[in-house]
Amino acid sequence: MRGLHRLAGLPGLALRGFVGLVYPPSCIACGAATAVPHALCAGCWSEMRFIERPYCERLGTPFSVDLGAPGLLSPAALADPPVYQRARAVARYDATARRLVQRLKYEDRLDLAGALGGMMARAGAELMAEADLVVPVPLWRWRLWRRRFNQAALLARTATRGSGVPVAPELLARVRRTRQQVGLSRAARAENLQGAFRVPDGMRPRLQGRRVLLVDDVLTTGATANAAARALLRGGATAVDVLVFARVVSDGRDGV
């Protein structure tokens, strides 16, 4: 106990240096040594397939070539427009991004939310600047009880840090239990989520005339985002954008 008191009395830099010797910083994805805490090592950084322009302005999926014209939409967005207005993601849902999401969700690495949320804030800066409210995608109550936390809510809080945009998880409820989406087709996912979300009656006045930024960890077919956005629009929101850490991108790289 006396040793702990001595450590507590050390200046901040000295204490961080001591902790760094005992617990050297490691990569948030693979655990390899890094120069700074809560960061990716050089190998994992190079493996991350970040999504940057040029991309579909609606779906946020990358184009294979720069066509030189701003505001282009992908064939997928034109053929099957989503309920939400725009989606943005940090990276493709490939090896490193998948590892980060799984460590957060299934290994209780809640400390990763800060790093992932910071990257999301940069990727979704334009959406955040126009948002009135940020709403995380809710979990079904028994799933929340088993997991003990909602990863979307953690990411929403860290992604909005310093933005001044309020996070309002109470504005959207998951009112129906659904099957796990893994392994389901696009059509089956959409059917599985019909009627799964609802804006509580008492929350509707707070949504009227507001632009909402919906936050989740991963976007796959867009079924969850569409179902949640539809509920928010029916509840009074004027528009819904979507921000995630990672999204699945088809081989054609022009939309999902």
GROMACS .gro file of C-alpha atoms in nm:
model
  256
    1MET     CA    1   0.000   0.000   0.000
    2ARG     CA    2   0.287   0.235   0.085
    3GLY     CA    3   0.432   0.170  -0.264
    4LEU     CA    4   0.103   0.265  -0.426
    5HIS     CA    5   0.097   0.592  -0.233
    6ARG     CA    6   0.449   0.666  -0.354
    7LEU     CA    7   0.342   0.600  -0.716
    8ALA     CA    8   0.039   0.823  -0.678
    9GLY     CA    9   0.269   1.106  -0.572
   10LEU     CA   10   0.487   1.084  -0.883
   11PRO     CA   11   0.454   1.360  -1.144
   12GLY     CA   12   0.230   1.268  -1.436
   13LEU     CA   13   0.508   1.210  -1.689
   14ALA     CA   14   0.710   1.002  -1.446
   15LEU     CA   15   0.408   0.789  -1.357
   16ARG     CA   16   0.322   0.728  -1.722
   17GLY     CA   17   0.683   0.634  -1.787
   18PHE     CA   18   0.680   0.383  -1.501
   19VAL     CA   19   0.352   0.232  -1.618
   20GLY     CA   20   0.492   0.212  -1.970
   21LEU     CA   21   0.784   0.005  -1.844
   22VAL     CA   22   0.558  -0.238  -1.659
   23TYR     CA   23   0.282  -0.242  -1.921
   24PRO     CA   24   0.440  -0.136  -2.251
   25PRO     CA   25   0.193  -0.008  -2.512
   26SER     CA   26   0.068  -0.271  -2.754
   27CYS     CA   27  -0.126  -0.282  -3.079
   28ILE     CA   28  -0.502  -0.274  -3.023
   29ALA     CA   29  -0.550  -0.537  -3.294
   30CYS     CA   30  -0.269  -0.793  -3.261
   31GLY     CA   31  -0.093  -0.706  -2.934
   32ALA     CA   32   0.248  -0.628  -3.088
   33ALA     CA   33   0.457  -0.350  -2.935
   34THR     CA   34   0.374   0.006  -3.038
   35ALA     CA   35   0.532   0.342  -2.969
   36VAL     CA   36   0.212   0.488  -2.823
   37PRO     CA   37  -0.082   0.330  -2.640
   38HIS     CA   38  -0.424   0.266  -2.799
   39ALA     CA   39  -0.283   0.255  -3.151
   40LEU     CA   40  -0.222   0.010  -3.435
   41CYS     CA   41   0.121  -0.132  -3.509
   42ALA     CA   42   0.274  -0.065  -3.850
   43GLY     CA   43   0.173  -0.410  -3.978
   44CYS     CA   44  -0.192  -0.383  -3.878
   45TRP     CA   45  -0.211  -0.023  -4.000
   46SER     CA   46  -0.089  -0.133  -4.344
   47GLU     CA   47  -0.350  -0.411  -4.349
   48MET     CA   48  -0.639  -0.178  -4.267
   49ARG     CA   49  -0.826  -0.101  -4.590
   50PHE     CA   50  -0.944   0.250  -4.514
   51ILE     CA   51  -1.234   0.389  -4.715
   52GLU     CA   52  -1.158   0.726  -4.868
   53ARG     CA   53  -1.289   0.921  -5.163
   54PRO     CA   54  -1.373   0.851  -5.437
   55TYR     CA   55  -1.675   0.666  -5.302
   56CYS     CA   56  -2.049   0.652  -5.355
   57GLU     CA   57  -2.188   0.956  -5.180
   58ARG     CA   58  -2.498   0.761  -5.074
   59LEU     CA   59  -2.360   0.425  -4.961
   60GLY     CA   60  -2.004   0.532  -4.881
   61THR     CA   61  -1.862   0.236  -5.075
   62PRO     CA   62  -1.538   0.298  -5.267
   63PHE     CA   63  -1.504   0.325  -5.643
   64SER     CA   64  -1.218   0.140  -5.808
   65VAL     CA   65  -1.116   0.448  -6.010
   66ASP     CA   66  -1.152   0.822  -5.966
   67LEU     CA   67  -1.399   0.937  -6.230
   68GLY     CA   68  -1.324   1.300  -6.152
   69ALA     CA   69  -1.684   1.402  -6.088
   70PRO     CA   70  -1.799   1.480  -5.731
   71GLY     CA   71  -2.122   1.348  -5.583
   72LEU     CA   72  -2.141   1.028  -5.789
   73LEU     CA   73  -2.371   0.744  -5.687
   74SER     CA   74  -2.294   0.377  -5.734
   75PRO     CA   75  -2.514   0.144  -5.943
   76ALA     CA   76  -2.620  -0.025  -5.619
   77ALA     CA   77  -2.741   0.304  -5.471
   78LEU     CA   78  -2.935   0.388  -5.787
   79ALA     CA   79  -3.091   0.044  -5.821
   80ASP     CA   80  -3.188   0.000  -5.455
   81PRO     CA   81  -3.166   0.330  -5.263
   82PRO     CA   82  -3.135   0.286  -4.886
   83VAL     CA   83  -3.380   0.434  -4.636
   84TYR     CA   84  -3.100   0.637  -4.481
   85GLN     CA   85  -2.954   0.929  -4.673
   86ARG     CA   86  -2.576   0.875  -4.644
   87ALA     CA   87  -2.344   0.619  -4.488
   88ARG     CA   88  -1.979   0.654  -4.394
   89ALA     CA   89  -1.731   0.398  -4.259
   90VAL     CA   90  -1.370   0.403  -4.148
   91ALA     CA   91  -1.262   0.085  -4.326
   92ARG     CA   92  -1.366  -0.227  -4.507
   93TYR     CA   93  -1.476  -0.512  -4.283
   94ASP     CA   94  -1.164  -0.716  -4.355
   95ALA     CA   95  -0.914  -0.895  -4.133
   96THR     CA   96  -0.784  -0.615  -3.909
   97ALA     CA   97  -1.111  -0.423  -3.884
   98ARG     CA   98  -1.298  -0.746  -3.808
   99ARG     CA   99  -1.046  -0.831  -3.536
  100LEU     CA  100  -1.094  -0.491  -3.373
  101VAL     CA  101  -1.474  -0.516  -3.376
  102GLN     CA  102  -1.468  -0.869  -3.238
  103ARG     CA  103  -1.227  -0.775  -2.960
  104LEU     CA  104  -1.456  -0.491  -2.859
  105LYS     CA  105  -1.777  -0.695  -2.871
  106TYR     CA  106  -1.675  -1.041  -2.757
  107GLU     CA  107  -1.357  -0.993  -2.552
  108ASP     CA  108  -1.486  -0.705  -2.338
  109ARG     CA  109  -1.213  -0.472  -2.467
  110LEU     CA  110  -1.415  -0.162  -2.390
  111ASP     CA  111  -1.095   0.043  -2.401
  112LEU     CA  112  -1.093  -0.001  -2.779
  113ALA     CA  113  -1.402   0.217  -2.813
  114GLY     CA  114  -1.190   0.530  -2.775
  115ALA     CA  115  -0.958   0.445  -3.065
  116LEU     CA  116  -1.235   0.318  -3.292
  117GLY     CA  117  -1.462   0.610  -3.208
  118GLY     CA  118  -1.184   0.857  -3.281
  119MET     CA  119  -1.138   0.711  -3.628
  120MET     CA  120  -1.514   0.721  -3.681
  121ALA     CA  121  -1.524   1.089  -3.585
  122ARG     CA  122  -1.277   1.167  -3.862
  123ALA     CA  123  -1.448   0.947  -4.122
  124GLY     CA  124  -1.790   1.094  -4.043
  125ALA     CA  125  -1.693   1.455  -3.979
  126GLU     CA  126  -1.922   1.591  -4.250
  127LEU     CA  127  -2.218   1.394  -4.116
  128MET     CA  128  -2.147   1.494  -3.757
  129ALA     CA  129  -2.133   1.862  -3.855
  130GLU     CA  130  -2.489   1.842  -3.989
  131ALA     CA  131  -2.639   1.620  -3.719
  132ASP     CA  132  -2.874   1.743  -3.447
  133LEU     CA  133  -2.871   1.415  -3.256
  134VAL     CA  134  -2.666   1.095  -3.248
  135VAL     CA  135  -2.857   0.771  -3.187
  136PRO     CA  136  -2.680   0.436  -3.138
  137VAL     CA  137  -2.846   0.124  -3.276
  138PRO     CA  138  -3.001  -0.044  -2.970
  139LEU     CA  139  -2.964  -0.406  -2.865
  140TRP     CA  140  -3.250  -0.635  -2.765
  141ARG     CA  141  -3.274  -0.617  -2.388
  142TRP     CA  142  -3.171  -0.979  -2.320
  143ARG     CA  143  -2.872  -0.949  -2.550
  144LEU     CA  144  -2.776  -0.630  -2.371
  145TRP     CA  145  -2.811  -0.808  -2.037
  146ARG     CA  146  -2.582  -1.092  -2.153
  147ARG     CA  147  -2.320  -0.865  -2.310
  148ARG     CA  148  -2.352  -0.600  -2.034
  149PHE     CA  149  -2.286  -0.315  -2.280
  150ASN     CA  150  -2.396  -0.187  -2.619
  151GLN     CA  151  -2.093  -0.143  -2.843
  152ALA     CA  152  -2.283   0.104  -3.064
  153ALA     CA  153  -2.353   0.326  -2.764
  154LEU     CA  154  -1.985   0.319  -2.661
  155LEU     CA  155  -1.877   0.413  -3.013
  156ALA     CA  156  -2.138   0.690  -3.031
  157ARG     CA  157  -2.011   0.849  -2.710
  158THR     CA  158  -1.647   0.842  -2.818
  159ALA     CA  159  -1.715   0.949  -3.177
  160THR     CA  160  -1.908   1.256  -3.062
  161ARG     CA  161  -1.650   1.366  -2.804
  162GLY     CA  162  -1.584   1.736  -2.850
  163SER     CA  163  -1.850   1.776  -3.120
  164GLY     CA  164  -2.124   1.916  -2.899
  165VAL     CA  165  -2.379   1.685  -3.065
  166PRO     CA  166  -2.587   1.506  -2.799
  167VAL     CA  167  -2.609   1.127  -2.788
  168ALA     CA  168  -2.968   1.015  -2.732
  169PRO     CA  169  -2.997   0.635  -2.699
  170GLU     CA  170  -3.345   0.668  -2.547
  171LEU     CA  171  -3.491   0.788  -2.880
  172LEU     CA  172  -3.486   0.441  -3.037
  173ALA     CA  173  -3.591   0.112  -2.882
  174ARG     CA  174  -3.552  -0.244  -3.002
  175VAL     CA  175  -3.898  -0.383  -2.938
  176ARG     CA  176  -3.876  -0.725  -3.097
  177ARG     CA  177  -3.627  -1.005  -3.057
  178THR     CA  178  -3.464  -1.103  -3.386
  179ARG     CA  179  -3.250  -1.392  -3.499
  180GLN     CA  180  -2.877  -1.345  -3.537
  181GLN     CA  181  -2.812  -1.184  -3.875
  182VAL     CA  182  -2.496  -1.385  -3.944
  183GLY     CA  183  -2.555  -1.628  -4.229
  184LEU     CA  184  -2.883  -1.475  -4.346
  185SER     CA  185  -2.934  -1.353  -4.700
  186ARG     CA  186  -3.008  -0.987  -4.775
  187ALA     CA  187  -3.381  -1.059  -4.808
  188ALA     CA  188  -3.386  -1.271  -4.492
  189ARG     CA  189  -3.207  -0.999  -4.295
  190ALA     CA  190  -3.461  -0.739  -4.402
  191GLU     CA  191  -3.753  -0.969  -4.312
  192ASN     CA  192  -3.591  -1.057  -3.980
  193LEU     CA  193  -3.579  -0.689  -3.881
  194GLN     CA  194  -3.929  -0.584  -3.981
  195GLY     CA  195  -4.088  -0.402  -3.689
  196ALA     CA  196  -3.780  -0.452  -3.469
  197PHE     CA  197  -3.732  -0.082  -3.387
  198ARG     CA  198  -3.965   0.187  -3.260
  199VAL     CA  199  -3.943   0.542  -3.131
  200PRO     CA  200  -4.115   0.552  -2.789
  201ASP     CA  201  -4.423   0.774  -2.795
  202GLY     CA  202  -4.284   1.007  -2.531
  203MET     CA  203  -3.967   1.064  -2.734
  204ARG     CA  204  -4.134   1.173  -3.059
  205PRO     CA  205  -4.135   1.548  -2.979
  206ARG     CA  206  -3.753   1.542  -2.944
  207LEU     CA  207  -3.719   1.398  -3.295
  208GLN     CA  208  -3.944   1.642  -3.478
  209GLY     CA  209  -3.750   1.828  -3.745
  210ARG     CA  210  -3.416   1.680  -3.636
  211ARG     CA  211  -3.142   1.528  -3.848
  212VAL     CA  212  -3.015   1.208  -3.687
  213LEU     CA  213  -2.678   1.037  -3.714
  214LEU     CA  214  -2.729   0.665  -3.651
  215VAL     CA  215  -2.419   0.487  -3.515
  216ASP     CA  216  -2.329   0.117  -3.524
  217ASP     CA  217  -2.014  -0.094  -3.536
  218VAL     CA  218  -2.057  -0.271  -3.873
  219LEU     CA  219  -2.269  -0.223  -4.183
  220THR     CA  220  -2.321  -0.538  -4.389
  221THR     CA  221  -2.625  -0.548  -4.618
  222GLY     CA  222  -2.773  -0.235  -4.459
  223ALA     CA  223  -3.081  -0.418  -4.329
  224THR     CA  224  -3.032  -0.305  -3.968
  225ALA     CA  225  -2.954   0.053  -4.069
  226ASN     CA  226  -3.258   0.064  -4.298
  227ALA     CA  227  -3.491  -0.073  -4.030
  228ALA     CA  228  -3.362   0.167  -3.765
  229ALA     CA  229  -3.368   0.465  -4.004
  230ARG     CA  230  -3.725   0.384  -4.107
  231ALA     CA  231  -3.835   0.386  -3.743
  232LEU     CA  232  -3.661   0.719  -3.679
  233LEU     CA  233  -3.820   0.879  -3.985
  234ARG     CA  234  -4.162   0.753  -3.883
  235GLY     CA  235  -4.094   0.898  -3.539
  236GLY     CA  236  -4.043   1.246  -3.682
  237ALA     CA  237  -3.678   1.276  -3.791
  238THR     CA  238  -3.628   1.470  -4.115
  239ALA     CA  239  -3.327   1.265  -4.230
  240VAL     CA  240  -3.101   0.987  -4.105
  241ASP     CA  241  -2.733   0.937  -4.186
  242VAL     CA  242  -2.530   0.635  -4.077
  243LEU     CA  243  -2.179   0.614  -3.932
  244VAL     CA  244  -2.004   0.283  -3.863
  245PHE     CA  245  -1.652   0.168  -3.796
  246ALA     CA  246  -1.644  -0.089  -4.077
  247ARG     CA  247  -1.861  -0.199  -4.364
  248VAL     CA  248  -1.874  -0.495  -4.598
  249VAL     CA  249  -1.780  -0.401  -4.955
  250SER     CA  250  -1.857  -0.617  -5.254
  251ASP     CA  251  -1.585  -0.730  -5.491
  252GLY     CA  252  -1.705  -0.481  -5.748
  253ARG     CA  253  -1.619  -0.198  -5.502
  254ASP     CA  254  -1.918   0.005  -5.621
  255GLY     CA  255  -2.175  -0.064  -5.355
  256VAL     CA  256  -2.327  -0.341  -5.144
   0.00000   0.00000   0.00000
